[in-house]
XYZ file of C-alpha atoms in Angstrom:
574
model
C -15.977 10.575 -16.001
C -18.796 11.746 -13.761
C -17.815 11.168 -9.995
C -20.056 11.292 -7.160
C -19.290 13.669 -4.384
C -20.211 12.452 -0.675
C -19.845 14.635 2.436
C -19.316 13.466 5.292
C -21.969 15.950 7.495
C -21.052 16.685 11.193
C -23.976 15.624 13.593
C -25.039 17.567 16.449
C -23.353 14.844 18.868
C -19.903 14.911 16.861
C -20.203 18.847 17.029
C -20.782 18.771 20.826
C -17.595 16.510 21.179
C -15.520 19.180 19.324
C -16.627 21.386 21.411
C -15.612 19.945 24.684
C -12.328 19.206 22.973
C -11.412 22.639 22.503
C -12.846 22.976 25.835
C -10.405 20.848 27.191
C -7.850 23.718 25.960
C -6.239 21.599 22.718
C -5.078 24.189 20.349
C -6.782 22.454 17.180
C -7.869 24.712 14.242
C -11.559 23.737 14.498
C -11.676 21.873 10.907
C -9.047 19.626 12.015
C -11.113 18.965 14.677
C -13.876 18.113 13.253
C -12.198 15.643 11.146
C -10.902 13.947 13.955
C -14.122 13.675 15.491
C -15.161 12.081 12.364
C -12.732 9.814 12.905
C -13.441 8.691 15.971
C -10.721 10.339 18.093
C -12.583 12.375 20.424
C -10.932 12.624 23.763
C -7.442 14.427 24.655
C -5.372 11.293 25.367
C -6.718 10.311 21.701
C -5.268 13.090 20.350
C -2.524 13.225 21.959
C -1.736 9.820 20.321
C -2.680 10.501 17.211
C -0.614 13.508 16.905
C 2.301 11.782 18.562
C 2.867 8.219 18.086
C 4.930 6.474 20.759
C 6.787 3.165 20.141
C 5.884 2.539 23.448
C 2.534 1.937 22.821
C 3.660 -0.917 20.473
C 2.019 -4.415 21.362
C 3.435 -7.059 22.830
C 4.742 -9.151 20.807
C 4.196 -12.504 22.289
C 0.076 -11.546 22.289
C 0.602 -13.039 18.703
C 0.023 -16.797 18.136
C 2.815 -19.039 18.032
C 5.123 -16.510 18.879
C 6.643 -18.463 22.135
C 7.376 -21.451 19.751
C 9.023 -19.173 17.247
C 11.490 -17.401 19.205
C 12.436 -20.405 20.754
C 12.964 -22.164 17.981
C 14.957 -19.397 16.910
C 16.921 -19.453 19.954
C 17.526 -22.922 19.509
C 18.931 -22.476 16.115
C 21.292 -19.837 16.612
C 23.076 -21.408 19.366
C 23.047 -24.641 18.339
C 25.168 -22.655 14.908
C 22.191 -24.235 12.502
C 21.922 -22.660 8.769
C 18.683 -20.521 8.980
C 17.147 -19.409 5.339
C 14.875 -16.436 5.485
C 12.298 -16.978 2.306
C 10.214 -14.483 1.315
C 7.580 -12.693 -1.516
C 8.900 -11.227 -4.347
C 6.907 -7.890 -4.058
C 7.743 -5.330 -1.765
C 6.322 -6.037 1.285
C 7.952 -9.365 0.466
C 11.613 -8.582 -0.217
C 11.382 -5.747 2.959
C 10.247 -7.887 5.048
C 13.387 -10.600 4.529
C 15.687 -7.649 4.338
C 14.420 -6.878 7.926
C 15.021 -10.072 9.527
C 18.522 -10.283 7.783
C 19.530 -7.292 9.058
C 18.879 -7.432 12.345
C 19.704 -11.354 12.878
C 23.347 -10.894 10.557
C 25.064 -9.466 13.844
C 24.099 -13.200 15.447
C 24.365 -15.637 12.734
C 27.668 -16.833 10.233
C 25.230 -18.880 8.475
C 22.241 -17.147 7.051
C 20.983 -17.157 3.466
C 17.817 -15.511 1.988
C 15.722 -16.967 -0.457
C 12.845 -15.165 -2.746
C 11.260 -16.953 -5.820
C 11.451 -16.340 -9.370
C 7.972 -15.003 -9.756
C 7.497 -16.894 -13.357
C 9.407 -20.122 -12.452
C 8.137 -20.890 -9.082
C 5.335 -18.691 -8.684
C 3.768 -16.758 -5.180
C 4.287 -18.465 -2.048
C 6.510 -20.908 -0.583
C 7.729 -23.185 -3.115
C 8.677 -26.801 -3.340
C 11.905 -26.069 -5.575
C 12.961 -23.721 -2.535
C 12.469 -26.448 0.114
C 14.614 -28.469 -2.456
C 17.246 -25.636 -1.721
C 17.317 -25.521 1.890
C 17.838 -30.102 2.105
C 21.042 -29.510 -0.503
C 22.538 -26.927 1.438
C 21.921 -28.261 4.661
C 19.632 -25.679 6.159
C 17.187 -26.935 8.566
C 15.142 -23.945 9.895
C 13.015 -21.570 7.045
C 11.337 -18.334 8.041
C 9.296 -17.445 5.657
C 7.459 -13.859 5.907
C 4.741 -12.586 3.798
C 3.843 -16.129 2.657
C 3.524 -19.307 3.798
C 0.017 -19.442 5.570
C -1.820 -21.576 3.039
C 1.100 -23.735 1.678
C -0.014 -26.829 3.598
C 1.178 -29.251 0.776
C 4.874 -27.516 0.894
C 4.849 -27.468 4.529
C 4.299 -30.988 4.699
C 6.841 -31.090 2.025
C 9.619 -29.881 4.485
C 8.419 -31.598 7.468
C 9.308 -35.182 5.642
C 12.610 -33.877 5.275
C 13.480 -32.394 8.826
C 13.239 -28.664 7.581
C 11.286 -26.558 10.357
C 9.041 -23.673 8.888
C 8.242 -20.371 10.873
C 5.708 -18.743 9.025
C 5.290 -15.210 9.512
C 2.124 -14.241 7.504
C -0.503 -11.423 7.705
C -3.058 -12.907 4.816
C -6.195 -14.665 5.473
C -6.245 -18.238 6.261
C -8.064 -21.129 5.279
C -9.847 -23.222 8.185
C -6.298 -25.643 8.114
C -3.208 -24.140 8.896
C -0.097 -25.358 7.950
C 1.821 -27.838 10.054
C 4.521 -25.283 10.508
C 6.679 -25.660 13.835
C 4.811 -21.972 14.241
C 2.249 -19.715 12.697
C 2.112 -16.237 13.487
C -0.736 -14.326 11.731
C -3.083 -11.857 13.591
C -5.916 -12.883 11.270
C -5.667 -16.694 12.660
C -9.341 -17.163 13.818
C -7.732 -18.051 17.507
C -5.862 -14.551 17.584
C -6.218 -12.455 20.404
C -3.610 -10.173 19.320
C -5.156 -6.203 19.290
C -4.469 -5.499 16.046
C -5.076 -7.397 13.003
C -3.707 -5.479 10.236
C -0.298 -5.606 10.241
C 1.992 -5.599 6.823
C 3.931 -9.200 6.206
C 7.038 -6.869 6.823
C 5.533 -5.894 10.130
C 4.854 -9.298 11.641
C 8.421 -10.039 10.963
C 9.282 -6.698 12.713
C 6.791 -7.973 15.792
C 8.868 -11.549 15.639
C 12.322 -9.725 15.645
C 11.024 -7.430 18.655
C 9.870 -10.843 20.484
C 13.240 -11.914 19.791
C 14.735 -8.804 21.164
C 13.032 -8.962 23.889
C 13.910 -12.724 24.844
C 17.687 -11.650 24.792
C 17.840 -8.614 26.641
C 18.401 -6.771 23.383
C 17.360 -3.349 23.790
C 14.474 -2.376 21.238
C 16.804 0.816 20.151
C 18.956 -1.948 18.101
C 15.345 -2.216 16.334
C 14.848 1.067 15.413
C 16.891 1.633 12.204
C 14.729 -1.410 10.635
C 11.752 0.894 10.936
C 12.475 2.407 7.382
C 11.689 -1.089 6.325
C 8.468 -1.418 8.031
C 6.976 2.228 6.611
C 7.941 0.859 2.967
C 6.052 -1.922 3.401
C 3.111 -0.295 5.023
C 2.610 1.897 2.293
C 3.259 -0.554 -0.846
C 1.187 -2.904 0.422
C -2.112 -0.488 1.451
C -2.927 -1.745 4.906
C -4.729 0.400 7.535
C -2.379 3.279 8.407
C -4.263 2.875 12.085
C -3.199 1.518 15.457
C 0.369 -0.166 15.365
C 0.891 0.561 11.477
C 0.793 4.050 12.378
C 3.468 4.106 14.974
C 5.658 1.541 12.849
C 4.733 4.319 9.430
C 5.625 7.382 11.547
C 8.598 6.368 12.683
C 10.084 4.458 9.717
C 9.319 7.967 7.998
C 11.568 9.710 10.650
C 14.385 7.109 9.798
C 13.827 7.443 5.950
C 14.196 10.935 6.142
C 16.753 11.825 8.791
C 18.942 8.722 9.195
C 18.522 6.285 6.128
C 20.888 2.658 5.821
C 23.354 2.845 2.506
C 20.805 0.755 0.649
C 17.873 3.241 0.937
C 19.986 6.015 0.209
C 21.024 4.526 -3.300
C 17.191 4.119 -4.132
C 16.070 7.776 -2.420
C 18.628 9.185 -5.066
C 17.568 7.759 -8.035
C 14.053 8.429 -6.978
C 15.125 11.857 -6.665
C 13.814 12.387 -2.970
C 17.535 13.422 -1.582
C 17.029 16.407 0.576
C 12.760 15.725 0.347
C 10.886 15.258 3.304
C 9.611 11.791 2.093
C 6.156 11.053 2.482
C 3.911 7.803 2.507
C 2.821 8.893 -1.183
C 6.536 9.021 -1.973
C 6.796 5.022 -1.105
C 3.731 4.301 -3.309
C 4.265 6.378 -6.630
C 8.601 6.493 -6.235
C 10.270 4.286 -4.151
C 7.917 1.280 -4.051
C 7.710 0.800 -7.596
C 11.461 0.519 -8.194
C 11.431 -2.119 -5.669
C 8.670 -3.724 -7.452
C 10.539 -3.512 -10.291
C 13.462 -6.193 -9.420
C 10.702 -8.730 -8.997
C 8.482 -7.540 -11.745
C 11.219 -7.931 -14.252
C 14.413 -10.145 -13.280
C 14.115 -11.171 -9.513
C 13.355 -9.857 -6.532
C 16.719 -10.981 -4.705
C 18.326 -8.114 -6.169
C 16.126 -5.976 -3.931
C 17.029 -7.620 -0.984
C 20.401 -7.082 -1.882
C 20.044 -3.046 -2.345
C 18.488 -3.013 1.322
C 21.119 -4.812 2.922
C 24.324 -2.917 1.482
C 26.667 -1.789 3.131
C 28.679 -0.405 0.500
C 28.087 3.212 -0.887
C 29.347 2.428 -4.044
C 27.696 -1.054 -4.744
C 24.329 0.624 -3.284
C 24.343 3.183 -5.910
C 24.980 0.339 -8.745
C 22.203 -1.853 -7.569
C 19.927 1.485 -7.196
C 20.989 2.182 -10.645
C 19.704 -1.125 -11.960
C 16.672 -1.173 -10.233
C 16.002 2.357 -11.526
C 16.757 0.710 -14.902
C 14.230 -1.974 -14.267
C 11.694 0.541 -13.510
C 11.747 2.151 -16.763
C 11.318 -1.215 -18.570
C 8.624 -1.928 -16.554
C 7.006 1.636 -17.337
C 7.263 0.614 -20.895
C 5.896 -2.786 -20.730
C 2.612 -1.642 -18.436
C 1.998 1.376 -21.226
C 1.862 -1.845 -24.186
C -0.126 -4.392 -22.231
C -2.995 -1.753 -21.075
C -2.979 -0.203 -24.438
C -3.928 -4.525 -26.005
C -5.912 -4.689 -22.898
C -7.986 -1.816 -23.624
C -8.219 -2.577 -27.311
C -9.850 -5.854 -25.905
C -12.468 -4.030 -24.201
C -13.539 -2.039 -26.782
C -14.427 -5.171 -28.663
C -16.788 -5.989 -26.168
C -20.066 -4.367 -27.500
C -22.082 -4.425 -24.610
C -19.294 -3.349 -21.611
C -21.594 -0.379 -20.452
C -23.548 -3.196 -19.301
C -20.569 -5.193 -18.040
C -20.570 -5.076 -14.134
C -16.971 -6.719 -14.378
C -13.768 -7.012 -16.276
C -11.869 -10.373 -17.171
C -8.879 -10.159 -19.860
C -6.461 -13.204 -21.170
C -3.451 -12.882 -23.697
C -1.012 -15.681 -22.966
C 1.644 -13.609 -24.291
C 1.388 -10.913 -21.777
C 4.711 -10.210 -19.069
C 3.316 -11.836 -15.868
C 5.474 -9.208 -13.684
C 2.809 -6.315 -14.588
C -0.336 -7.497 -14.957
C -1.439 -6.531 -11.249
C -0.441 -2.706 -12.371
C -2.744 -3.622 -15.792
C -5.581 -4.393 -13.646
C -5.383 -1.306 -11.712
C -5.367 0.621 -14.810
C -8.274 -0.790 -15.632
C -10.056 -0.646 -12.484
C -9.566 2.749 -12.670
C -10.868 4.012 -16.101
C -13.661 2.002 -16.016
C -14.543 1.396 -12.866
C -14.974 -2.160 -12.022
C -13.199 -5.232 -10.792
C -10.951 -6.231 -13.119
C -9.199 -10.085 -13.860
C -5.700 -9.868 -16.209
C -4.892 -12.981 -16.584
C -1.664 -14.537 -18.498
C -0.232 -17.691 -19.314
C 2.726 -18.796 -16.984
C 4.381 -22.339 -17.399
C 1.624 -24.634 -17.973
C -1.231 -22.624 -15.876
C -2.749 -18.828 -16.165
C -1.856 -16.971 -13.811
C -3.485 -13.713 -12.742
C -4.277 -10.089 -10.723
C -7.276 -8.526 -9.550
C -7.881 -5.588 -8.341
C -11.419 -3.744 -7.179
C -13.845 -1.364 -6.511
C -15.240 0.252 -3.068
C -17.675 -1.876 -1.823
C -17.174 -5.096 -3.446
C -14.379 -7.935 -2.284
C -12.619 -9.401 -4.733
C -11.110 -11.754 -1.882
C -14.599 -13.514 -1.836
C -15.446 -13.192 -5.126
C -12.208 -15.608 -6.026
C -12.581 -17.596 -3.413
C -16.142 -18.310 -4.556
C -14.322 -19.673 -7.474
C -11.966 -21.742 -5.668
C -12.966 -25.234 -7.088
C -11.690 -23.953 -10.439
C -8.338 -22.745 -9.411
C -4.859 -24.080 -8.868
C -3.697 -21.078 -6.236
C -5.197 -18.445 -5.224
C -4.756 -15.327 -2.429
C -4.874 -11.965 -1.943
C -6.927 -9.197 0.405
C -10.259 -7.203 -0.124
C -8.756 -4.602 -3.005
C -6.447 -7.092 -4.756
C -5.905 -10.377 -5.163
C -3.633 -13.242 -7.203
C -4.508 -16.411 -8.582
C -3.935 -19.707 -10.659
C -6.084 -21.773 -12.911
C -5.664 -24.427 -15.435
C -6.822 -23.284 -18.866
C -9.393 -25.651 -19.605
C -11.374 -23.781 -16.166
C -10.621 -20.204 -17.951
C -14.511 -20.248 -19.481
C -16.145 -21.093 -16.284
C -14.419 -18.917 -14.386
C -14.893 -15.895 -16.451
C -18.726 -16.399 -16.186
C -18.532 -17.502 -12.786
C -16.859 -14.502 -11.519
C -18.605 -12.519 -13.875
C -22.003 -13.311 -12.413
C -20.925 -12.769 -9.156
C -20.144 -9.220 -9.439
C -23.767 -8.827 -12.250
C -25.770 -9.606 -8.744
C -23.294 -7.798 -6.164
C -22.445 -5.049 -7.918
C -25.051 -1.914 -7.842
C -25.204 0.339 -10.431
C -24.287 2.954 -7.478
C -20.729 1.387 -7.046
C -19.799 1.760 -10.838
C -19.389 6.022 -10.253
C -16.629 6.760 -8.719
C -16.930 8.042 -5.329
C -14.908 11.081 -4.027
C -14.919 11.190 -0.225
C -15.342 14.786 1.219
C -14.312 15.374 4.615
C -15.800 19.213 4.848
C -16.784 22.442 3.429
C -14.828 25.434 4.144
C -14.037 28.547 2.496
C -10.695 29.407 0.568
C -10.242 32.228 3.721
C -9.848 28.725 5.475
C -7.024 27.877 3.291
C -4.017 29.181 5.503
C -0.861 28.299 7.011
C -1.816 27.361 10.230
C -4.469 24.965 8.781
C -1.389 23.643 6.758
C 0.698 23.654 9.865
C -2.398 21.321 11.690
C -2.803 19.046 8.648
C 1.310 18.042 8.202
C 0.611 17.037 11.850
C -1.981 14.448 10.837
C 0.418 12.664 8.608
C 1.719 9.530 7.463
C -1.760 9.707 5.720
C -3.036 5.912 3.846
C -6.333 4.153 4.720
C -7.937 4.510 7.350
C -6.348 7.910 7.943
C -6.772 9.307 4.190
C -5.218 13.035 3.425
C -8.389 15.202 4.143
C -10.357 16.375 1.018
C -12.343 19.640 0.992
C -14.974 20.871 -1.031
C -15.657 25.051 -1.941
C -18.439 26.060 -3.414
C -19.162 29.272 -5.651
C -15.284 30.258 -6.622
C -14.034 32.046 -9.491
C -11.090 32.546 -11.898
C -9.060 35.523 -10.679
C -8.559 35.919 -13.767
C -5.064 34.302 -14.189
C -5.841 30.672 -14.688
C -4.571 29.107 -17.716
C -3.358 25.837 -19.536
C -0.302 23.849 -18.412
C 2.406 20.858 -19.527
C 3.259 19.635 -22.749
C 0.060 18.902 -24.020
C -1.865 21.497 -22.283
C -3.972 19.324 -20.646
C -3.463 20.483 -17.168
C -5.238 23.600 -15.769
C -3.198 25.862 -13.724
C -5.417 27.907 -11.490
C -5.891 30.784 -9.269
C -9.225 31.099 -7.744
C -11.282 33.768 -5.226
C -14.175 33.515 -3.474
C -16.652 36.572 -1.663
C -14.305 35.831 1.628
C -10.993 36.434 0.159
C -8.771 39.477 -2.081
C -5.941 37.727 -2.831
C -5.872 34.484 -5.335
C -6.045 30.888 -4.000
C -2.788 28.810 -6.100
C -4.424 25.537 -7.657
C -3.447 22.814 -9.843
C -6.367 20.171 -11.641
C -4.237 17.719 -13.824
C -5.790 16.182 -16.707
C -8.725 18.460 -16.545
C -8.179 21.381 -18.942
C -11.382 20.874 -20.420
C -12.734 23.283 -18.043
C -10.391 26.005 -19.017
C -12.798 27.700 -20.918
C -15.870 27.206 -18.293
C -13.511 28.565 -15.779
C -11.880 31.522 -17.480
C -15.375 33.139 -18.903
C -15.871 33.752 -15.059
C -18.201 31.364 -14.203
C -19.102 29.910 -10.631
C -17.496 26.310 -10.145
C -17.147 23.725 -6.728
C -14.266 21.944 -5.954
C -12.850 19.327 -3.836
C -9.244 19.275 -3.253
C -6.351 18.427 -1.055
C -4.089 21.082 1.095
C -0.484 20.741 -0.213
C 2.744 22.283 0.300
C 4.378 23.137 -3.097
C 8.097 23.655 -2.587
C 9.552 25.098 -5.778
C 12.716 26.494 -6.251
C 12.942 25.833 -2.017
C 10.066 28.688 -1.635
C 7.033 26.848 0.039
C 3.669 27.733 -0.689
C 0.064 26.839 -0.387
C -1.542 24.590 -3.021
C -4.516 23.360 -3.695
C -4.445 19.986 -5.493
C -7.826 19.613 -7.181
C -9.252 15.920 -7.670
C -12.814 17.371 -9.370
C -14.194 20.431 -10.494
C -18.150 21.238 -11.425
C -20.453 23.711 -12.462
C -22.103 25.858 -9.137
C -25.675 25.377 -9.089
């Protein structure tokens, strides 16, 4: 697939600014520099920050709406010894995010259960069969976290029966809220809180600080939850700016130096023991096999991994999660392959600006995976939809440039449910509105769509030279981590290199090209790996000029570290 390579050119002004940061005597190799320039960090305190996040820079929690109401609500319930259920999503931000509260509120409560719905049975959200649970077993205050800020029906649901409903949510609202006892949600249109972007996971974080903070509970009791709030950060793709950055850089510290029994069980079986565990580590390893409780079974048994206390019990429950990974693996591989095949019936999908597929029979626990798949071989938005009870049920994912937030909610007069966030989205629709949504949404990304958007765009940050490629560019880079959006990994571009004359085919199939590449400013080789590209083996090893973009990576094998170079696209010189 042909991608589109965009560089991101220094101006004069941003070059001036570099300058008078080095001036300032910061010991930056100058291409880190310029990136942060880019990025709009451009004086020494700024830097300063960036390169050293301090959790005392955190927000106040009670800027956040509704946050006076909640804690003393929660007050109110603890002493008065009331049965408190914490409800959450099934996904990972989801089950984290009630882990977290559990955690830290076990130590002050006899009485606390944990709820998180069966993701074909009840569905996303707060549901009525839940609220159902809470009046038999007497509970009378919910928090619900990662949820809860459109489920005005279910709210007024609980209110008829005396149940009080904190919702701690971080999705977009509609112009009602819920009549919840409180709402916190940065993206409430009365807000004032600084930052907006905050996981589910990390609102509950902010409320448990609030709470903290109300009882003269020192915020080091909060620190060992951070692990929580990094997992959640990176599953869930939010900004890794402002606060998430703090809460991301020092979960990472506690996932890799001082980990609870839970996490250890899951870093072993995602065989990270003894890694230094990165954000891209919680998206591709450890994520997924939380995922994986709620994708195939429930996501309760998640929860119940993070909260153990038990070495033994942790491993078991990592083991079956590990377990449920695999199926899942297995399951995603079938449906994309009959999603695909679908597809290629369509005879005019070059011409498609959008993708919508139905099979009723499809597992509704990896259809959001499907649609990325999709998404990303042919580059557009893409609707899998299955059928779940009596409804069809679905996940979207997108392209840069186009929301697939709006682009549902334009359709919201057809559908039963829906939610979601710019990238990715879920919703609900009877089957007799299937057709007109299909060309509803289907016309909305014809006319928003360009033809532009459809290649898919490789960000590059700068050019350098592989004599650039060294450790103490390396050293500068690691610095600039945990790296997600809004603070993506660097990519750099080279142009005119060459085979040095060692490069060959890798893996099983041979479809990976192992490289080692010169330039006219270095002797020895430059270590590369492109996988899935050995179609330009030949190209390459006949001697030929080629660009490339690429990543700066640390390869540790056999515990010796070395330089990498992990290529993302390679093309003839002109």
């Amino acid at each position: 697939m042909t991608r589109q390579w965009n560089l991101k050119n220094h101006t004069k002004e941003e070059d001036k600014r570099l300058q008078e940061m080095l001036d300032e005597g910061l010991r930056l190799n100058p291409v880190v520099g310029r990136m942060l320039v880019k990025r709009g960090i451009t004086t020494f305190d700024g830097v300063k920050k960036y390169f050293r996040p301090n959790l005392n820079d955190l927000h106040d929690p009670f800027l956040l709406p509704d946050m006076h109401k909640a804690v003393s609500r929660l007050n109110k319930a603890l002493g008065n010894n009331e049965k408190i259920l914490i409800y959450g999503d099934y996904d990972v931000d989801g089950t984290s995010a009630v882990a977290l509260v559990y955690r830290f509120l076990r130590p002050y409560s006899t009485i606390l259960d944990y709820y998180i719905p069966d993701r074909y049975d009840e569905g996303y959200g707060v549901s009525y069969r839940s609220i159902d649970y809470a009046e038999k077993n007497g509970i009378t205050l919910v928090i619900a976290l990662d949820c809860g800020i459109k489920a005005i029906d279910k709210i007024a649901y609980a209110n008829k029966k005396g149940i009080d409903f904190i919702i701690c949510d971080h999705h977009t609202p509609d112009d009602v809220l819920p009549d919840a006892l409180a709402v916190i949600d940065a993206k409430r249109t009365d807000s004032t809180y600084p930052y907006e972007h905050l996981s589910g996971c990390g609102v509950g974080f902010k409320f448990m600080q609030a709470f903290a903070q109300s009882n003269d509970i020192p915020f080091t009791k909060l620190e060992c939850l951070l692990e929580l709030t990094a997992i959640s950060i990176a599953s869930d793709i939010v900004p890794i700016t402002g606060e998430n950055r703090i809460l991301a850089y020092y979960g990472l510290r506690q996932l890799n130096f001082n980990p609870s029994i839970g996490m250890k069980g899951i870093i072993k079986t995602s065989g990270l023991t003894d890694k230094d565990i990165t954000i891209s580590d919680i998206v591709y390893k450890i994520g997924p096999r939380i995922n994986a409780s709620g994708r195939m079974t429930n996501g309760r048994e998640a929860v119940d991994l993070m909260l153990a206390r038990d070495e033994k019990i942790a491993g078991e429950k990592a083991a079956d999660i590990d377990l449920y990974n695999e199926e899942r693996k297995e399951m995603d591989r079938k449906i994309t392959d009959e999603a695909n095949a679908i597809i290629d019936m369509v005879h005019d999908i070059e011409d498609q600006k959008g993708i919508v597929v139905y099979n009723q029979e499809w597992h509704k626990g990896v259809i959001g995976i499907v649609a990325s798949r999709l998404t990303e071989k042919y580059y557009r938005p893409a609707v899998v939809l299955t059928k779940s009870a009596d409804l069809i049920t679905g996940s979207a994912r997108s392209i840069q440039g186009f929301d697939i937030y709006n682009a549902i909610e334009s359709c919201r007069d057809l559908l039963e449910n829906f939610g979601g966030h710019t990238y990715a989205a879920g919703l609900s629709l009877r089957e007799e509105n299937l057709e007109a949504f299909t060309e509803r949404f289907m016309k909305i990304a014809s006319e928003e769509i360009t033809p532009q958007q459809m290649i898919p765009q490789i960000d590059i940050d700068d050019v350098i030279t592989l004599r650039d490629v060294n450790d103490a560019l390396l050293k500068d880079l690691k610095r600039m981590n945990p790296f997600g959006p809004d603070n993506e990994k660097p990519v750099f571009c080279a142009y005119q290199v060459r085979d040095f004359g060692t490069s060959r085919l890798v893996g099983k199939d041979g479809t990976h090209l192992k490289l080692e590449l010169k330039d006219n400013t270095t002797v020895a080789p430059t270590h590369a790996i492109a996988f899935g590209m050995g179609e330009h083996e030949q190209y390459v090893k006949t001697g030929n000029p080629v660009d490339i973009c690429f990543t700066v990576e640390e390869n540790d094998y056999n515990n010796i570290k070395s330089i990498q170079l992990m290529i993302k696209d390679i093309r003839p010189s002109k």
